[in-house]
PDB file of C-alpha atoms in Angstrom:
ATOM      1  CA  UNK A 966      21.954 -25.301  41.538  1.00 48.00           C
ATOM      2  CA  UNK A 967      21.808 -23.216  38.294  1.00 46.00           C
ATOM      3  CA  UNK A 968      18.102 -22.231  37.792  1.00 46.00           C
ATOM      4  CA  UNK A 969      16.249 -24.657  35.021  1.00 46.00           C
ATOM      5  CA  UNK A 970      14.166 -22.871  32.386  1.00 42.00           C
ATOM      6  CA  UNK A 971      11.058 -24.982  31.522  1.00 45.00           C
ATOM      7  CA  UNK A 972       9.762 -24.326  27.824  1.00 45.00           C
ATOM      8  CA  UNK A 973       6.290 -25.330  26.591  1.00 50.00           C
ATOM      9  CA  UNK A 974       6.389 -28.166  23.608  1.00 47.00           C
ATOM     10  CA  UNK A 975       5.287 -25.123  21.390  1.00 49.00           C
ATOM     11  CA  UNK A 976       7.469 -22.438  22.325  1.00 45.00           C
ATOM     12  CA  UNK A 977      10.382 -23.624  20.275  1.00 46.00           C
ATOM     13  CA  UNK A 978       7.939 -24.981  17.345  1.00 48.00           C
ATOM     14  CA  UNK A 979       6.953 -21.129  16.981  1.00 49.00           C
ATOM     15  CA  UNK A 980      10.429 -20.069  17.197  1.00 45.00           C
ATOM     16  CA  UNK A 981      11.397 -22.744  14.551  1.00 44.00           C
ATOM     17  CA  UNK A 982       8.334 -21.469  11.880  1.00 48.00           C
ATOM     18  CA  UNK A 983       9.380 -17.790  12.873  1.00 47.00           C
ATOM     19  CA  UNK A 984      13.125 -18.189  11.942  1.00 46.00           C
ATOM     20  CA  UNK A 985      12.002 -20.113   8.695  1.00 46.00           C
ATOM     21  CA  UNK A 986       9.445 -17.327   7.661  1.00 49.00           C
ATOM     22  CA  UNK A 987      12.500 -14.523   8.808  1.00 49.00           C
ATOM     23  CA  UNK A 988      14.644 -16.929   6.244  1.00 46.00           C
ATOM     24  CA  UNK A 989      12.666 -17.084   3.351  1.00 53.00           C
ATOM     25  CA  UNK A 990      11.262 -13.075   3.718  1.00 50.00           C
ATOM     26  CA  UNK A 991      15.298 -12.654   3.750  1.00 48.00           C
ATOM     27  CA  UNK A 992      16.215 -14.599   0.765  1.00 48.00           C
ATOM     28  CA  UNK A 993      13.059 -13.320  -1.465  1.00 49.00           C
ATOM     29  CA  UNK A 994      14.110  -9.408  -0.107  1.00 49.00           C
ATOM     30  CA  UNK A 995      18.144 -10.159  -1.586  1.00 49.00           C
ATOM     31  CA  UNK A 996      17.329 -12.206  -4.516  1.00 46.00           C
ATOM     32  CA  UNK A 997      15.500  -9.146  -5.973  1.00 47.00           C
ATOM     33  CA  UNK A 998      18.741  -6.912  -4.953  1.00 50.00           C
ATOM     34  CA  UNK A 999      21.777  -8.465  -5.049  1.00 46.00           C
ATOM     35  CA  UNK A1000      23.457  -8.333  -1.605  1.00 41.00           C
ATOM     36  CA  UNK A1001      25.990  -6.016  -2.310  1.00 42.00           C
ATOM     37  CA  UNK A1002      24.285  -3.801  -4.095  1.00 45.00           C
ATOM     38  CA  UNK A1003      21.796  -3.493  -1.301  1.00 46.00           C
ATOM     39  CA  UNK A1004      24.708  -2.677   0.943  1.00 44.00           C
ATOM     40  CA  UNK A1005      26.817  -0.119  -0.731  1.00 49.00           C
ATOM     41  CA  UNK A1006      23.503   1.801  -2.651  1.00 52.00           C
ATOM     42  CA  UNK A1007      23.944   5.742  -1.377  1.00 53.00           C
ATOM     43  CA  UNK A1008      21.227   7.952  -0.309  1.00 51.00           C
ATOM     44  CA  UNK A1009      18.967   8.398  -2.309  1.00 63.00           C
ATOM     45  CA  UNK A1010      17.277  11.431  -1.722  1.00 75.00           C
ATOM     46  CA  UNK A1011      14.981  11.257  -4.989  1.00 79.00           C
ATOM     47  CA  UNK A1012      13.814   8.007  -3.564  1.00 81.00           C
ATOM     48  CA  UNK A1013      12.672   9.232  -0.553  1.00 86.00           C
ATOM     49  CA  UNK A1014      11.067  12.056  -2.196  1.00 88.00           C
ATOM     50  CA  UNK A1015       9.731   9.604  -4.694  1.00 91.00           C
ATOM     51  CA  UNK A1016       8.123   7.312  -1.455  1.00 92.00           C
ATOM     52  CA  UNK A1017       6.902  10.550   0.495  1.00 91.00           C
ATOM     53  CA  UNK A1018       4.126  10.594  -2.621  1.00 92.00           C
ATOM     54  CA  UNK A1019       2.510   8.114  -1.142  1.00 93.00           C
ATOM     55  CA  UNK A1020       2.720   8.386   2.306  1.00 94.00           C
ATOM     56  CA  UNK A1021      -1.207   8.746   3.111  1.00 92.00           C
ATOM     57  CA  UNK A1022      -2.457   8.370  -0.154  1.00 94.00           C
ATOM     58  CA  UNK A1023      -1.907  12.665  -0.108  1.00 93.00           C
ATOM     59  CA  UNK A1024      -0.867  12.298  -4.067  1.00 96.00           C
ATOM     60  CA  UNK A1025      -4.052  10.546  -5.054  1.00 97.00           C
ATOM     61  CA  UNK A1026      -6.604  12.014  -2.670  1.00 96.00           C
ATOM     62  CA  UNK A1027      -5.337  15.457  -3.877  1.00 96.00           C
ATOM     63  CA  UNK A1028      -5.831  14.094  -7.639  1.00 96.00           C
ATOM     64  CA  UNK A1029      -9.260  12.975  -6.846  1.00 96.00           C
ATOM     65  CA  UNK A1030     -10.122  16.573  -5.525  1.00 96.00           C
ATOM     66  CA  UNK A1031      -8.796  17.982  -8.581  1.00 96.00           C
ATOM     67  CA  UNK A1032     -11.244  15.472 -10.561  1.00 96.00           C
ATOM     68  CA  UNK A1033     -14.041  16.453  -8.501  1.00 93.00           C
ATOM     69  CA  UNK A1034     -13.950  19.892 -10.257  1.00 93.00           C
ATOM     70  CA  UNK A1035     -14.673  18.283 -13.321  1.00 93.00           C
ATOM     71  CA  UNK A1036     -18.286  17.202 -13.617  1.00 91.00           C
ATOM     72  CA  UNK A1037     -17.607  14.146 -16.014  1.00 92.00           C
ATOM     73  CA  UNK A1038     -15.097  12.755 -13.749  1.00 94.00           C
ATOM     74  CA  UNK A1039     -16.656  13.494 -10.172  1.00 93.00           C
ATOM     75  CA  UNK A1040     -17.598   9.631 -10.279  1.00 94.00           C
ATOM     76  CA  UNK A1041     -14.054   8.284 -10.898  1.00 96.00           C
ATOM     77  CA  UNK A1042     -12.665  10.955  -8.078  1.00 96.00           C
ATOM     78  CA  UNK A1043     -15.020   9.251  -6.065  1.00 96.00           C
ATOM     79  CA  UNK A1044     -13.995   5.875  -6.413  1.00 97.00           C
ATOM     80  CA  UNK A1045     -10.134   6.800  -6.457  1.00 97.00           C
ATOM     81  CA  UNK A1046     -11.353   7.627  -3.029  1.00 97.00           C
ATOM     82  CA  UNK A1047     -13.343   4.561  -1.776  1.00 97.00           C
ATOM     83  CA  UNK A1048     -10.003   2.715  -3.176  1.00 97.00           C
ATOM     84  CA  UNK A1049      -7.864   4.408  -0.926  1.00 97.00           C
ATOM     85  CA  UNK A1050     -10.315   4.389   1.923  1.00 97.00           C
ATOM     86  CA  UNK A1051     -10.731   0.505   1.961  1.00 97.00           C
ATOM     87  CA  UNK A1052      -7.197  -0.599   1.323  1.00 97.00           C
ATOM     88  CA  UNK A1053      -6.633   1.536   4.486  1.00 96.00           C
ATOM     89  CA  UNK A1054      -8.962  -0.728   6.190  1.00 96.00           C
ATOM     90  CA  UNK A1055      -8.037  -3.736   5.058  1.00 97.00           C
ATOM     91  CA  UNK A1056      -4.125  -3.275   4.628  1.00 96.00           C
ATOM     92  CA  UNK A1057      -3.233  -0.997   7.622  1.00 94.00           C
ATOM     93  CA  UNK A1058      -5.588  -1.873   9.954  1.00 94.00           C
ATOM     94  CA  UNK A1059      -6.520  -5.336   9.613  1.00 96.00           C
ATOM     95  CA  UNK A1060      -3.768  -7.277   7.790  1.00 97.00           C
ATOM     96  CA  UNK A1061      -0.380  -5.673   9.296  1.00 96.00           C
ATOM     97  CA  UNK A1062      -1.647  -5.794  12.709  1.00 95.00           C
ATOM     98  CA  UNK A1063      -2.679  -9.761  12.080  1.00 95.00           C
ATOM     99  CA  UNK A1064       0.514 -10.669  10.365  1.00 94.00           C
ATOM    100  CA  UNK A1065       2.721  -8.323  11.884  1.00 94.00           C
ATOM    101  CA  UNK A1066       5.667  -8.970  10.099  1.00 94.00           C
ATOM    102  CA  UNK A1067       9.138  -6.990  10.720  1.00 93.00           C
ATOM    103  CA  UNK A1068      10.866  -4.833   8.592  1.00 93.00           C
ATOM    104  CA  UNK A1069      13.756  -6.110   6.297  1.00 92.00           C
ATOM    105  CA  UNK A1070      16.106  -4.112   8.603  1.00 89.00           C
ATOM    106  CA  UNK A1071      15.382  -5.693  11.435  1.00 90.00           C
ATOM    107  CA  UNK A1072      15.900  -8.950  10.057  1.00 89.00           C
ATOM    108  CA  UNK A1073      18.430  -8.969   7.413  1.00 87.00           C
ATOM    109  CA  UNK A1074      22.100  -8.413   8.996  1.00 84.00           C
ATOM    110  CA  UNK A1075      24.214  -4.941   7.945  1.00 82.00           C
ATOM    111  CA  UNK A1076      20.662  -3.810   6.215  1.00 84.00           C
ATOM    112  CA  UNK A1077      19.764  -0.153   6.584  1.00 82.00           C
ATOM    113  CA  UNK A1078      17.009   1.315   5.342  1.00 81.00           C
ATOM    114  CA  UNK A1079      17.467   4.922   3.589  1.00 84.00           C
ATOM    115  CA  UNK A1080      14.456   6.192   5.587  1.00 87.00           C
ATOM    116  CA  UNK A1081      13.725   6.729   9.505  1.00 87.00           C
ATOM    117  CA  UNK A1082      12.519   3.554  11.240  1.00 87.00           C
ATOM    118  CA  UNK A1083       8.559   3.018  10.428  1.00 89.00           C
ATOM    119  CA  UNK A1084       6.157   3.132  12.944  1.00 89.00           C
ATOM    120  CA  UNK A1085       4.061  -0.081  11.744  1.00 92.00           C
ATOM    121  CA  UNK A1086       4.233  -3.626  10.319  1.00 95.00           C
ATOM    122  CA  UNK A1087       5.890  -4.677   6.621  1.00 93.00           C
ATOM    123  CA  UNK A1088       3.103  -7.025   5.269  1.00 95.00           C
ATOM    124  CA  UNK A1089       1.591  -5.811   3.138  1.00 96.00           C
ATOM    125  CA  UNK A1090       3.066  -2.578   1.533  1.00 96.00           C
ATOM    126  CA  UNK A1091       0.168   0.022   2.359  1.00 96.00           C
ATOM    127  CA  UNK A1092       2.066   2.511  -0.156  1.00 96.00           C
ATOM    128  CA  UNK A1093       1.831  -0.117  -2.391  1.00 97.00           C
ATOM    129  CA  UNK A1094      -2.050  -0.896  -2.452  1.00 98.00           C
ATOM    130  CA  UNK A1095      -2.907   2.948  -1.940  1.00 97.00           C
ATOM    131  CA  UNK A1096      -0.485   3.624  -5.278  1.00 97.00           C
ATOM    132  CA  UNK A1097      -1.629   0.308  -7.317  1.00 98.00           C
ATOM    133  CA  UNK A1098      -5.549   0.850  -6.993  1.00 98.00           C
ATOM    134  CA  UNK A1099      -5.188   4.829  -7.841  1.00 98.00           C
ATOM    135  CA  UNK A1100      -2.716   3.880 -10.531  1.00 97.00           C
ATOM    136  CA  UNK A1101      -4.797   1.406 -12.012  1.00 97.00           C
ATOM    137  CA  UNK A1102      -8.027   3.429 -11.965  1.00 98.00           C
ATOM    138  CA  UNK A1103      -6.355   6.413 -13.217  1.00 97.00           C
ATOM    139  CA  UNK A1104      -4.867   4.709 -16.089  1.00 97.00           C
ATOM    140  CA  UNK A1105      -8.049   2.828 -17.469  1.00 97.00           C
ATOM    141  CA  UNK A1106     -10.699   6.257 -16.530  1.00 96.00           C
ATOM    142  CA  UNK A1107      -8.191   8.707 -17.557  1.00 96.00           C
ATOM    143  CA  UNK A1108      -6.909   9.739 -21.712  1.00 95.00           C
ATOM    144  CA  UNK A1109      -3.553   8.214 -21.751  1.00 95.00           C
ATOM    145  CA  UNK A1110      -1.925  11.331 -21.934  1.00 95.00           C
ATOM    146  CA  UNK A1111      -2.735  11.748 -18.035  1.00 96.00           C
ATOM    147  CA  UNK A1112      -3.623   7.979 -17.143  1.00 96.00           C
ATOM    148  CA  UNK A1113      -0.007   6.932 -18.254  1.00 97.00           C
ATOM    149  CA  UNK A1114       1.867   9.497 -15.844  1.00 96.00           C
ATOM    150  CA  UNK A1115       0.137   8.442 -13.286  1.00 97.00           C
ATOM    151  CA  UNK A1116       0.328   4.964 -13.424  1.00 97.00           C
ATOM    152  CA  UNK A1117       4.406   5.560 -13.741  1.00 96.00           C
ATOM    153  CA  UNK A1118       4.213   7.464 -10.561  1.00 96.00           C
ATOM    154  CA  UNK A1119       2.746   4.914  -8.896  1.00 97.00           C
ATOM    155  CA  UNK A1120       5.045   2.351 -10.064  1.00 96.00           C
ATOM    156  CA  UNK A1121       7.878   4.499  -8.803  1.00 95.00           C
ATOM    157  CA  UNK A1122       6.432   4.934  -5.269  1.00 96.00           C
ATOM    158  CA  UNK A1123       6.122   0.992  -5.268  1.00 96.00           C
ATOM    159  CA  UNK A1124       9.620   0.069  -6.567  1.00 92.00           C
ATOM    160  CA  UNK A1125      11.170   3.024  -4.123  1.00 92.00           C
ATOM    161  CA  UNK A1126       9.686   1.023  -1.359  1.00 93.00           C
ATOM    162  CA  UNK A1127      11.885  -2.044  -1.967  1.00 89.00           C
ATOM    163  CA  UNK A1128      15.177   0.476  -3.002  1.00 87.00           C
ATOM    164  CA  UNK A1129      14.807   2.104   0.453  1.00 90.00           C
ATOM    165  CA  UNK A1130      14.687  -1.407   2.775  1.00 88.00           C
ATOM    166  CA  UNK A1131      11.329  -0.998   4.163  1.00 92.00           C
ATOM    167  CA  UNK A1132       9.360  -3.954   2.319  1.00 93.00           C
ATOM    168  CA  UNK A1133      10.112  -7.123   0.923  1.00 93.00           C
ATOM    169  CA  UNK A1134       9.107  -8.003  -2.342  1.00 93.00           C
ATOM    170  CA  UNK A1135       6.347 -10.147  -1.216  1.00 94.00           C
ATOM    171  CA  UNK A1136       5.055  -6.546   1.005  1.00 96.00           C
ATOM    172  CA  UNK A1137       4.837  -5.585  -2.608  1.00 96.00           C
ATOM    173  CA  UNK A1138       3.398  -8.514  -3.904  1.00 96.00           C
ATOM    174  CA  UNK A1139       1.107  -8.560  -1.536  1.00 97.00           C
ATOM    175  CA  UNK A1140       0.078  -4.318  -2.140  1.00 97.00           C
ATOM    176  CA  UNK A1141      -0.029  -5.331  -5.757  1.00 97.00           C
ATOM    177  CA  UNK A1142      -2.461  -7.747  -5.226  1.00 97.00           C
ATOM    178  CA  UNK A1143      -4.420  -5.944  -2.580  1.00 98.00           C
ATOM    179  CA  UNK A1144      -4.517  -2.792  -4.202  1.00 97.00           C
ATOM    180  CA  UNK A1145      -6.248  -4.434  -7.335  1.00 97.00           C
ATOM    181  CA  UNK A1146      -8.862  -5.851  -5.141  1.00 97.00           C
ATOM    182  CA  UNK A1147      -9.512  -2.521  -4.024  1.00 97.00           C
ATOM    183  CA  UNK A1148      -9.777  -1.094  -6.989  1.00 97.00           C
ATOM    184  CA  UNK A1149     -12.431  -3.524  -8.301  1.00 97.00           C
ATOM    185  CA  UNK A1150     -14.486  -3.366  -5.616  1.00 97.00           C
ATOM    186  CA  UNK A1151     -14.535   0.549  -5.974  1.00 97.00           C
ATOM    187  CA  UNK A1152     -15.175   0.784  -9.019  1.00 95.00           C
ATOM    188  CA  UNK A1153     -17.977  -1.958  -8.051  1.00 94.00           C
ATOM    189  CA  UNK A1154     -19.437  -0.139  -4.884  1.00 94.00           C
ATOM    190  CA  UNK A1155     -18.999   3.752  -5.623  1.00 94.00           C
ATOM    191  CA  UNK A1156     -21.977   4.598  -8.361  1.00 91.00           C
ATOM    192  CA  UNK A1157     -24.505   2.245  -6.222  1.00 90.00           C
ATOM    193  CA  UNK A1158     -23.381   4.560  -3.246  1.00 89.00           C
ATOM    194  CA  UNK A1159     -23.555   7.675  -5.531  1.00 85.00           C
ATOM    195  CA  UNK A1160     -26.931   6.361  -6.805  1.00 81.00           C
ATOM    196  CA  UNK A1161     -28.457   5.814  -3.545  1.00 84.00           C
ATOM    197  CA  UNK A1162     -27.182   9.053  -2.041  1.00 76.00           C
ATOM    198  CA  UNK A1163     -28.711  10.629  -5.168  1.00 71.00           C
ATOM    199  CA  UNK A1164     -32.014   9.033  -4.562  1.00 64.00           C
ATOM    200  CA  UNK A1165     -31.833  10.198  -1.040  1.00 61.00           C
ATOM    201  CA  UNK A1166     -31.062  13.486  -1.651  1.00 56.00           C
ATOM    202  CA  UNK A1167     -34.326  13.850  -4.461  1.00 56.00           C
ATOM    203  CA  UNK A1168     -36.544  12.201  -1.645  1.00 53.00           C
ATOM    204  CA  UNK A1169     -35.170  14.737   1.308  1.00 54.00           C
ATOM    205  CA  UNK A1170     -36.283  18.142  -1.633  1.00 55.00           C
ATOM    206  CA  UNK A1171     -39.326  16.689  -2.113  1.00 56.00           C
ATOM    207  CA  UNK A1172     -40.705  16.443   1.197  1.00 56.00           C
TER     208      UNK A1172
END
């Protein structure tokens, strides 16, 4: 006879919660951008460009370096840093690879995303928390004349991630979200590192 494929009681429950979870990341992802819209929007080349800012955290880290040439502002270049540093941790390493969510492309029928297929998991955006806590300290360290600018960039880079079908809006909720947290604790953790390196460094020239 035809062979008989046995399932354990809670195979098909975690297929069940996985198809709901696909739903609802599908419906959130085409409620923001209307269905059609989503399907006939062209190439956007100033999108991608726009996204490329962030890919490493290469805009802000090369900010921070610029700061660091500026003696008043070598503490906030230092924190920008320990921002992007720890969402790294905590988003790319820790939280995708727990989660491990797929892309909106691979779930959402006749989707393509604008970009090359990415390498790692959706949730959370980790353009999105390196852009939101650099933003965000930038914008409250900096005069607003520079602080502005780069808050808009970073709002750019997290919206482009959305336009371009490689996050859902809660990837970006959860960047948002993530990316303040980083910033906090940054700002929290960076002049007690500073201050103890400092202290370290006074003991080392006097011996």
């Amino acid at each position: 006879g035809a062979a008989r494929v046995v399932r354990c009681p809670g195979e098909e429950n975690d297929a069940g919660l996985k198809n709901i979870a696909a739903g609802c990341a599908s419906g959130a992802y085409l409620l923001v951008m209307d269905a059609g819209t989503v399907a006939k929007r062209p190439p956007h080349k100033m999108g991608a460009a726009i996204t490329q800012l962030g890919n490493g955290g290469i805009l802000w880290l090369s900010i921070a370096c610029l700061l660091f040439a500026i003696r008043s502002q070598r503490t906030l270049a230092a924190t920008v840093i320990a921002a992007q540093l720890l969402g790294a941790l905590v988003t790319n390493l820790f939280i995708k690879n727990t989660v491990k969510r797929r892309r909106p492309y691979e779930i959402i029928a006749g989707l393509e995303a604008l970009l090359p297929p990415q390498k790692d998991w959706s949730f959370p955006s980790g353009h999105t928390t390196s852009s939101i806590s650099a933003g965000l300290l930038l914008f409250f360290h900096l005069p607003l004349l520079f602080g502005i600018p780069c808050l808009s960039i970073a709002l750019c880079i997290v919206w482009s991630r959305m336009y371009l079908a490689v996050h859902f809006p809660t990837d970006i909720l959860g960047g948002v979200c993530i990316g303040g947290f980083c910033a906090m604790m940054a700002e929290y953790i960076t002049p007690i590192l500073l201050f103890t390196l400092e202290g370290t460094k006074r003991t080392y020239e006097n011996y």
